Each structure stands twice: as structure tokens, then as C-alpha cells.
Amino acid sequence: MSRRVALSVVGGVVLLGGAGAGAGAFAFAQAAEPAPALTHSAARYTAPDGDRDGALAFATEVTASSGVKSVKVLAWPQNSSFAKKGLTAKDMAAVESADCKPSGKDAVRCTYTAKVTSAVAASSPRGAWHVAVLATAQDGTTTLDTEAAGFTVR
């Protein structure tokens, strides 16, 4: 995991509207836009071995009719405070972004990779981990999946 992700984990996010009759149709059209959809999410964790660093690799496909603006990714241990209080879009605001490339009409394929050093692995909680994803569309709609994928740290 990168230092930022590790620190985020150790240390511990659509508003629509309109006024008047003229804006009502616009607000309805905005509300009718579906939130971004996440599919084919998968994570792979490889522990460091000897002098070789490990890695966390995550991939997902995101579809949004208005286009995808950003995709944020956070790995978090199941036994963290996020499990008790719930992970929010606000928690995701400062985490790292995935690298996304077009993969079809209104879709992008996003990948995220973080190096896992022996020191980071030694200080990371053992057991089940989840990968949370916050996808934001160009129109401002969002989707937060707090358990888009999972992996185990042994």
C-alpha cells in the first residue's frame, strides 16, 4: 500500500435541486440520471517476499451516461473504525485516484496499484480487508461502494 493509503487506513464522500417551475424540468432530468455503475471489481494482494516488495492491485469498470469524472480507491481493514462507523464519501475525498482508460460507450476501465513494502506489511492489520470505491460522474452523481472487492493480509 502506498504511504497515503496506509496512513488513511491507520488514521481511521449528490445534491440535486431547482427552484421555480422553469427549473423543475431540469431538476427532474438531473434526478433521472443514473448514478455511476461499478462492475467487474477485483483486488489482488501479494505480500512482500524477501527483498521483493508486494503489491495491491485493484481493477473495476465504471459506467456513467454523462461520463466518468473520477474514481477514488481506499483499502481498509475489516477490523478498523470504518467497520463500526461506516465509510462515507467524505472519508474518500482525500484518498488516491485510480487510473482510468476508456473501455466502451460511457465506460472506463480503472486500475489502481500500490507497492507494499515489508515495513508497511509488518504494520498492517492481519485478516480481511476491503477496497472502497467512490465513482463520480461528470454530472456530479456519485456511487460509493465500501466493499467493492476484498483480499486477505496474512
mmCIF file with all atom_site columns, C-alpha atoms in Angstrom:
data_model
loop_
_atom_site.group_PDB
_atom_site.id
_atom_site.type_symbol
_atom_site.label_atom_id
_atom_site.label_alt_id
_atom_site.label_comp_id
_atom_site.label_asym_id
_atom_site.label_entity_id
_atom_site.label_seq_id
_atom_site.pdbx_PDB_ins_code
_atom_site.Cartn_x
_atom_site.Cartn_y
_atom_site.Cartn_z
_atom_site.occupancy
_atom_site.B_iso_or_equiv
_atom_site.pdbx_formal_charge
_atom_site.auth_seq_id
_atom_site.auth_comp_id
_atom_site.auth_asym_id
_atom_site.auth_atom_id
_atom_site.pdbx_PDB_model_num
ATOM 1   C CA . MET A 1 1   ? 0.000   0.000   0.000   1.00 0.00 ? 1   MET A CA 1
ATOM 2   C CA . SER A 1 2   ? 1.190   3.483   -0.618  1.00 0.00 ? 2   SER A CA 1
ATOM 3   C CA . ARG A 1 3   ? 2.050   5.550   2.419   1.00 0.00 ? 3   ARG A CA 1
ATOM 4   C CA . ARG A 1 4   ? -1.035  7.758   1.866   1.00 0.00 ? 4   ARG A CA 1
ATOM 5   C CA . VAL A 1 5   ? -3.366  4.743   1.780   1.00 0.00 ? 5   VAL A CA 1
ATOM 6   C CA . ALA A 1 6   ? -1.667  3.182   4.799   1.00 0.00 ? 6   ALA A CA 1
ATOM 7   C CA . LEU A 1 7   ? -1.921  6.434   6.756   1.00 0.00 ? 7   LEU A CA 1
ATOM 8   C CA . SER A 1 8   ? -5.546  6.861   5.717   1.00 0.00 ? 8   SER A CA 1
ATOM 9   C CA . VAL A 1 9   ? -6.297  3.380   6.961   1.00 0.00 ? 9   VAL A CA 1
ATOM 10  C CA . VAL A 1 10  ? -4.386  3.753   10.201  1.00 0.00 ? 10  VAL A CA 1
ATOM 11  C CA . GLY A 1 11  ? -5.894  7.193   10.826  1.00 0.00 ? 11  GLY A CA 1
ATOM 12  C CA . GLY A 1 12  ? -9.095  5.720   10.581  1.00 0.00 ? 12  GLY A CA 1
ATOM 13  C CA . VAL A 1 13  ? -17.825 11.236  0.413   1.00 0.00 ? 13  VAL A CA 1
ATOM 14  C CA . VAL A 1 14  ? -25.444 14.318  -4.732  1.00 0.00 ? 14  VAL A CA 1
ATOM 15  C CA . LEU A 1 15  ? -27.332 17.062  -4.073  1.00 0.00 ? 15  LEU A CA 1
ATOM 16  C CA . LEU A 1 16  ? -29.935 17.948  -6.677  1.00 0.00 ? 16  LEU A CA 1
ATOM 17  C CA . GLY A 1 17  ? -32.366 20.785  -6.704  1.00 0.00 ? 17  GLY A CA 1
ATOM 18  C CA . GLY A 1 18  ? -34.029 23.550  -8.552  1.00 0.00 ? 18  GLY A CA 1
ATOM 19  C CA . ALA A 1 19  ? -36.315 26.457  -7.897  1.00 0.00 ? 19  ALA A CA 1
ATOM 20  C CA . GLY A 1 20  ? -39.368 27.602  -9.772  1.00 0.00 ? 20  GLY A CA 1
ATOM 21  C CA . ALA A 1 21  ? -41.377 25.906  -12.479 1.00 0.00 ? 21  ALA A CA 1
ATOM 22  C CA . GLY A 1 22  ? -38.747 26.506  -15.161 1.00 0.00 ? 22  GLY A CA 1
ATOM 23  C CA . ALA A 1 23  ? -36.057 24.725  -13.194 1.00 0.00 ? 23  ALA A CA 1
ATOM 24  C CA . GLY A 1 24  ? -38.355 21.863  -12.215 1.00 0.00 ? 24  GLY A CA 1
ATOM 25  C CA . ALA A 1 25  ? -37.999 20.047  -15.529 1.00 0.00 ? 25  ALA A CA 1
ATOM 26  C CA . PHE A 1 26  ? -34.217 20.435  -15.350 1.00 0.00 ? 26  PHE A CA 1
ATOM 27  C CA . ALA A 1 27  ? -34.090 19.120  -11.789 1.00 0.00 ? 27  ALA A CA 1
ATOM 28  C CA . PHE A 1 28  ? -36.224 16.138  -12.831 1.00 0.00 ? 28  PHE A CA 1
ATOM 29  C CA . ALA A 1 29  ? -33.895 15.417  -15.734 1.00 0.00 ? 29  ALA A CA 1
ATOM 30  C CA . GLN A 1 30  ? -30.908 15.588  -13.386 1.00 0.00 ? 30  GLN A CA 1
ATOM 31  C CA . ALA A 1 31  ? -32.553 13.268  -10.875 1.00 0.00 ? 31  ALA A CA 1
ATOM 32  C CA . ALA A 1 32  ? -33.363 10.779  -13.645 1.00 0.00 ? 32  ALA A CA 1
ATOM 33  C CA . GLU A 1 33  ? -29.657 10.347  -14.464 1.00 0.00 ? 33  GLU A CA 1
ATOM 34  C CA . PRO A 1 34  ? -28.472 7.041   -13.010 1.00 0.00 ? 34  PRO A CA 1
ATOM 35  C CA . ALA A 1 35  ? -25.528 7.032   -10.653 1.00 0.00 ? 35  ALA A CA 1
ATOM 36  C CA . PRO A 1 36  ? -22.258 5.557   -11.942 1.00 0.00 ? 36  PRO A CA 1
ATOM 37  C CA . ALA A 1 37  ? -22.272 1.754   -12.043 1.00 0.00 ? 37  ALA A CA 1
ATOM 38  C CA . LEU A 1 38  ? -19.321 -0.370  -10.911 1.00 0.00 ? 38  LEU A CA 1
ATOM 39  C CA . THR A 1 39  ? -18.824 -3.838  -12.383 1.00 0.00 ? 39  THR A CA 1
ATOM 40  C CA . HIS A 1 40  ? -16.122 -6.490  -12.556 1.00 0.00 ? 40  HIS A CA 1
ATOM 41  C CA . SER A 1 41  ? -14.328 -5.213  -9.439  1.00 0.00 ? 41  SER A CA 1
ATOM 42  C CA . ALA A 1 42  ? -11.428 -7.351  -8.230  1.00 0.00 ? 42  ALA A CA 1
ATOM 43  C CA . ALA A 1 43  ? -8.461  -6.958  -5.911  1.00 0.00 ? 43  ALA A CA 1
ATOM 44  C CA . ARG A 1 44  ? -5.233  -8.926  -5.693  1.00 0.00 ? 44  ARG A CA 1
ATOM 45  C CA . TYR A 1 45  ? -2.817  -8.641  -2.780  1.00 0.00 ? 45  TYR A CA 1
ATOM 46  C CA . THR A 1 46  ? 0.706   -10.001 -2.989  1.00 0.00 ? 46  THR A CA 1
ATOM 47  C CA . ALA A 1 47  ? 2.736   -9.943  0.213   1.00 0.00 ? 47  ALA A CA 1
ATOM 48  C CA . PRO A 1 48  ? 6.372   -8.869  0.179   1.00 0.00 ? 48  PRO A CA 1
ATOM 49  C CA . ASP A 1 49  ? 8.790   -11.789 -0.024  1.00 0.00 ? 49  ASP A CA 1
ATOM 50  C CA . GLY A 1 50  ? 12.412  -11.378 0.974   1.00 0.00 ? 50  GLY A CA 1
ATOM 51  C CA . ASP A 1 51  ? 13.838  -8.394  -0.903  1.00 0.00 ? 51  ASP A CA 1
ATOM 52  C CA . ARG A 1 52  ? 10.838  -8.231  -3.234  1.00 0.00 ? 52  ARG A CA 1
ATOM 53  C CA . ASP A 1 53  ? 8.080   -5.713  -2.499  1.00 0.00 ? 53  ASP A CA 1
ATOM 54  C CA . GLY A 1 54  ? 4.498   -6.839  -2.602  1.00 0.00 ? 54  GLY A CA 1
ATOM 55  C CA . ALA A 1 55  ? 1.563   -5.041  -4.216  1.00 0.00 ? 55  ALA A CA 1
ATOM 56  C CA . LEU A 1 56  ? -2.119  -4.334  -4.038  1.00 0.00 ? 56  LEU A CA 1
ATOM 57  C CA . ALA A 1 57  ? -3.742  -4.321  -7.456  1.00 0.00 ? 57  ALA A CA 1
ATOM 58  C CA . PHE A 1 58  ? -7.385  -3.333  -7.950  1.00 0.00 ? 58  PHE A CA 1
ATOM 59  C CA . ALA A 1 59  ? -9.452  -3.043  -11.125 1.00 0.00 ? 59  ALA A CA 1
ATOM 60  C CA . THR A 1 60  ? -13.054 -2.105  -11.875 1.00 0.00 ? 60  THR A CA 1
ATOM 61  C CA . GLU A 1 61  ? -15.203 -0.974  -14.765 1.00 0.00 ? 61  GLU A CA 1
ATOM 62  C CA . VAL A 1 62  ? -17.249 2.204   -14.249 1.00 0.00 ? 62  VAL A CA 1
ATOM 63  C CA . THR A 1 63  ? -20.141 3.268   -16.465 1.00 0.00 ? 63  THR A CA 1
ATOM 64  C CA . ALA A 1 64  ? -21.841 6.675   -16.315 1.00 0.00 ? 64  ALA A CA 1
ATOM 65  C CA . SER A 1 65  ? -24.067 8.124   -19.042 1.00 0.00 ? 65  SER A CA 1
ATOM 66  C CA . SER A 1 66  ? -22.572 11.614  -18.572 1.00 0.00 ? 66  SER A CA 1
ATOM 67  C CA . GLY A 1 67  ? -19.004 10.263  -18.465 1.00 0.00 ? 67  GLY A CA 1
ATOM 68  C CA . VAL A 1 68  ? -16.723 9.448   -15.543 1.00 0.00 ? 68  VAL A CA 1
ATOM 69  C CA . LYS A 1 69  ? -15.046 12.358  -13.775 1.00 0.00 ? 69  LYS A CA 1
ATOM 70  C CA . SER A 1 70  ? -13.063 10.497  -11.089 1.00 0.00 ? 70  SER A CA 1
ATOM 71  C CA . VAL A 1 71  ? -12.634 7.190   -9.318  1.00 0.00 ? 71  VAL A CA 1
ATOM 72  C CA . LYS A 1 72  ? -11.125 7.136   -5.805  1.00 0.00 ? 72  LYS A CA 1
ATOM 73  C CA . VAL A 1 73  ? -9.853  3.980   -4.124  1.00 0.00 ? 73  VAL A CA 1
ATOM 74  C CA . LEU A 1 74  ? -9.170  3.120   -0.464  1.00 0.00 ? 74  LEU A CA 1
ATOM 75  C CA . ALA A 1 75  ? -8.113  -0.204  1.028   1.00 0.00 ? 75  ALA A CA 1
ATOM 76  C CA . TRP A 1 76  ? -9.279  -0.636  4.617   1.00 0.00 ? 76  TRP A CA 1
ATOM 77  C CA . PRO A 1 77  ? -9.067  -3.443  7.172   1.00 0.00 ? 77  PRO A CA 1
ATOM 78  C CA . GLN A 1 78  ? -12.303 -5.084  8.247   1.00 0.00 ? 78  GLN A CA 1
ATOM 79  C CA . ASN A 1 79  ? -11.449 -4.523  11.905  1.00 0.00 ? 79  ASN A CA 1
ATOM 80  C CA . SER A 1 80  ? -10.956 -0.745  11.540  1.00 0.00 ? 80  SER A CA 1
ATOM 81  C CA . SER A 1 81  ? -13.126 2.117   12.739  1.00 0.00 ? 81  SER A CA 1
ATOM 82  C CA . PHE A 1 82  ? -14.723 2.231   9.270   1.00 0.00 ? 82  PHE A CA 1
ATOM 83  C CA . ALA A 1 83  ? -16.441 -1.081  10.036  1.00 0.00 ? 83  ALA A CA 1
ATOM 84  C CA . LYS A 1 84  ? -18.097 0.442   13.107  1.00 0.00 ? 84  LYS A CA 1
ATOM 85  C CA . LYS A 1 85  ? -18.951 3.958   11.949  1.00 0.00 ? 85  LYS A CA 1
ATOM 86  C CA . GLY A 1 86  ? -19.302 3.294   8.214   1.00 0.00 ? 86  GLY A CA 1
ATOM 87  C CA . LEU A 1 87  ? -17.140 4.686   5.443   1.00 0.00 ? 87  LEU A CA 1
ATOM 88  C CA . THR A 1 88  ? -18.514 7.851   3.815   1.00 0.00 ? 88  THR A CA 1
ATOM 89  C CA . ALA A 1 89  ? -17.855 9.830   0.645   1.00 0.00 ? 89  ALA A CA 1
ATOM 90  C CA . LYS A 1 90  ? -16.278 12.493  2.877   1.00 0.00 ? 90  LYS A CA 1
ATOM 91  C CA . ASP A 1 91  ? -13.749 9.896   4.075   1.00 0.00 ? 91  ASP A CA 1
ATOM 92  C CA . MET A 1 92  ? -12.916 9.210   0.430   1.00 0.00 ? 92  MET A CA 1
ATOM 93  C CA . ALA A 1 93  ? -12.284 12.852  -0.533  1.00 0.00 ? 93  ALA A CA 1
ATOM 94  C CA . ALA A 1 94  ? -8.538  12.832  0.096   1.00 0.00 ? 94  ALA A CA 1
ATOM 95  C CA . VAL A 1 95  ? -7.641  9.296   -0.996  1.00 0.00 ? 95  VAL A CA 1
ATOM 96  C CA . GLU A 1 96  ? -5.801  8.325   -4.156  1.00 0.00 ? 96  GLU A CA 1
ATOM 97  C CA . SER A 1 97  ? -7.372  8.129   -7.594  1.00 0.00 ? 97  SER A CA 1
ATOM 98  C CA . ALA A 1 98  ? -7.414  5.146   -9.911  1.00 0.00 ? 98  ALA A CA 1
ATOM 99  C CA . ASP A 1 99  ? -6.011  5.390   -13.433 1.00 0.00 ? 99  ASP A CA 1
ATOM 100 C CA . CYS A 1 100 ? -8.948  5.130   -15.869 1.00 0.00 ? 100 CYS A CA 1
ATOM 101 C CA . LYS A 1 101 ? -8.961  4.479   -19.614 1.00 0.00 ? 101 LYS A CA 1
ATOM 102 C CA . PRO A 1 102 ? -11.962 4.371   -21.991 1.00 0.00 ? 102 PRO A CA 1
ATOM 103 C CA . SER A 1 103 ? -13.362 0.876   -22.481 1.00 0.00 ? 103 SER A CA 1
ATOM 104 C CA . GLY A 1 104 ? -16.598 1.462   -24.365 1.00 0.00 ? 104 GLY A CA 1
ATOM 105 C CA . LYS A 1 105 ? -19.534 3.827   -24.655 1.00 0.00 ? 105 LYS A CA 1
ATOM 106 C CA . ASP A 1 106 ? -19.793 5.754   -21.357 1.00 0.00 ? 106 ASP A CA 1
ATOM 107 C CA . ALA A 1 107 ? -17.429 3.256   -19.680 1.00 0.00 ? 107 ALA A CA 1
ATOM 108 C CA . VAL A 1 108 ? -13.893 3.308   -18.347 1.00 0.00 ? 108 VAL A CA 1
ATOM 109 C CA . ARG A 1 109 ? -11.641 0.551   -17.035 1.00 0.00 ? 109 ARG A CA 1
ATOM 110 C CA . CYS A 1 110 ? -9.905  1.754   -13.879 1.00 0.00 ? 110 CYS A CA 1
ATOM 111 C CA . THR A 1 111 ? -6.844  0.285   -12.223 1.00 0.00 ? 111 THR A CA 1
ATOM 112 C CA . TYR A 1 112 ? -5.062  1.113   -9.015  1.00 0.00 ? 112 TYR A CA 1
ATOM 113 C CA . THR A 1 113 ? -1.753  -0.343  -7.895  1.00 0.00 ? 113 THR A CA 1
ATOM 114 C CA . ALA A 1 114 ? 0.128   0.326   -4.673  1.00 0.00 ? 114 ALA A CA 1
ATOM 115 C CA . LYS A 1 115 ? 3.521   -1.006  -3.689  1.00 0.00 ? 115 LYS A CA 1
ATOM 116 C CA . VAL A 1 116 ? 3.576   -2.868  -0.353  1.00 0.00 ? 116 VAL A CA 1
ATOM 117 C CA . THR A 1 117 ? 6.944   -2.749  1.366   1.00 0.00 ? 117 THR A CA 1
ATOM 118 C CA . SER A 1 118 ? 7.967   -5.133  4.130   1.00 0.00 ? 118 SER A CA 1
ATOM 119 C CA . ALA A 1 119 ? 7.633   -2.297  6.662   1.00 0.00 ? 119 ALA A CA 1
ATOM 120 C CA . VAL A 1 120 ? 4.095   -1.440  5.543   1.00 0.00 ? 120 VAL A CA 1
ATOM 121 C CA . ALA A 1 121 ? 3.097   -5.107  5.538   1.00 0.00 ? 121 ALA A CA 1
ATOM 122 C CA . ALA A 1 122 ? 4.521   -5.619  9.045   1.00 0.00 ? 122 ALA A CA 1
ATOM 123 C CA . SER A 1 123 ? 2.489   -2.693  10.410  1.00 0.00 ? 123 SER A CA 1
ATOM 124 C CA . SER A 1 124 ? -0.748  -3.596  8.602   1.00 0.00 ? 124 SER A CA 1
ATOM 125 C CA . PRO A 1 125 ? -3.534  -5.444  10.423  1.00 0.00 ? 125 PRO A CA 1
ATOM 126 C CA . ARG A 1 126 ? -3.850  -9.112  9.507   1.00 0.00 ? 126 ARG A CA 1
ATOM 127 C CA . GLY A 1 127 ? -7.087  -10.559 8.208   1.00 0.00 ? 127 GLY A CA 1
ATOM 128 C CA . ALA A 1 128 ? -9.834  -9.414  5.860   1.00 0.00 ? 128 ALA A CA 1
ATOM 129 C CA . TRP A 1 129 ? -9.526  -6.101  4.007   1.00 0.00 ? 129 TRP A CA 1
ATOM 130 C CA . HIS A 1 130 ? -11.956 -4.318  1.710   1.00 0.00 ? 130 HIS A CA 1
ATOM 131 C CA . VAL A 1 131 ? -11.466 -1.943  -1.199  1.00 0.00 ? 131 VAL A CA 1
ATOM 132 C CA . ALA A 1 132 ? -13.822 1.032   -1.203  1.00 0.00 ? 132 ALA A CA 1
ATOM 133 C CA . VAL A 1 133 ? -14.536 2.934   -4.420  1.00 0.00 ? 133 VAL A CA 1
ATOM 134 C CA . LEU A 1 134 ? -16.071 6.361   -4.901  1.00 0.00 ? 134 LEU A CA 1
ATOM 135 C CA . ALA A 1 135 ? -17.026 6.949   -8.550  1.00 0.00 ? 135 ALA A CA 1
ATOM 136 C CA . THR A 1 136 ? -18.068 10.449  -9.603  1.00 0.00 ? 136 THR A CA 1
ATOM 137 C CA . ALA A 1 137 ? -19.770 11.106  -12.944 1.00 0.00 ? 137 ALA A CA 1
ATOM 138 C CA . GLN A 1 138 ? -19.346 14.295  -14.998 1.00 0.00 ? 138 GLN A CA 1
ATOM 139 C CA . ASP A 1 139 ? -22.875 15.343  -13.958 1.00 0.00 ? 139 ASP A CA 1
ATOM 140 C CA . GLY A 1 140 ? -21.921 15.130  -10.269 1.00 0.00 ? 140 GLY A CA 1
ATOM 141 C CA . THR A 1 141 ? -23.749 11.931  -9.356  1.00 0.00 ? 141 THR A CA 1
ATOM 142 C CA . THR A 1 142 ? -21.745 9.533   -7.222  1.00 0.00 ? 142 THR A CA 1
ATOM 143 C CA . THR A 1 143 ? -21.608 5.899   -6.243  1.00 0.00 ? 143 THR A CA 1
ATOM 144 C CA . LEU A 1 144 ? -19.840 4.726   -3.092  1.00 0.00 ? 144 LEU A CA 1
ATOM 145 C CA . ASP A 1 145 ? -19.215 1.005   -2.772  1.00 0.00 ? 145 ASP A CA 1
ATOM 146 C CA . THR A 1 146 ? -17.466 0.420   0.543   1.00 0.00 ? 146 THR A CA 1
ATOM 147 C CA . GLU A 1 147 ? -16.811 -3.251  -0.244  1.00 0.00 ? 147 GLU A CA 1
ATOM 148 C CA . ALA A 1 148 ? -16.221 -3.309  -3.998  1.00 0.00 ? 148 ALA A CA 1
ATOM 149 C CA . ALA A 1 149 ? -13.617 -6.056  -3.566  1.00 0.00 ? 149 ALA A CA 1
ATOM 150 C CA . GLY A 1 150 ? -11.766 -7.844  -0.822  1.00 0.00 ? 150 GLY A CA 1
ATOM 151 C CA . PHE A 1 151 ? -8.487  -9.507  -0.020  1.00 0.00 ? 151 PHE A CA 1
ATOM 152 C CA . THR A 1 152 ? -6.705  -11.079 2.953   1.00 0.00 ? 152 THR A CA 1
ATOM 153 C CA . VAL A 1 153 ? -3.471  -9.975  4.589   1.00 0.00 ? 153 VAL A CA 1
ATOM 154 C CA . ARG A 1 154 ? -1.763  -12.945 6.255   1.00 0.00 ? 154 ARG A CA 1
#
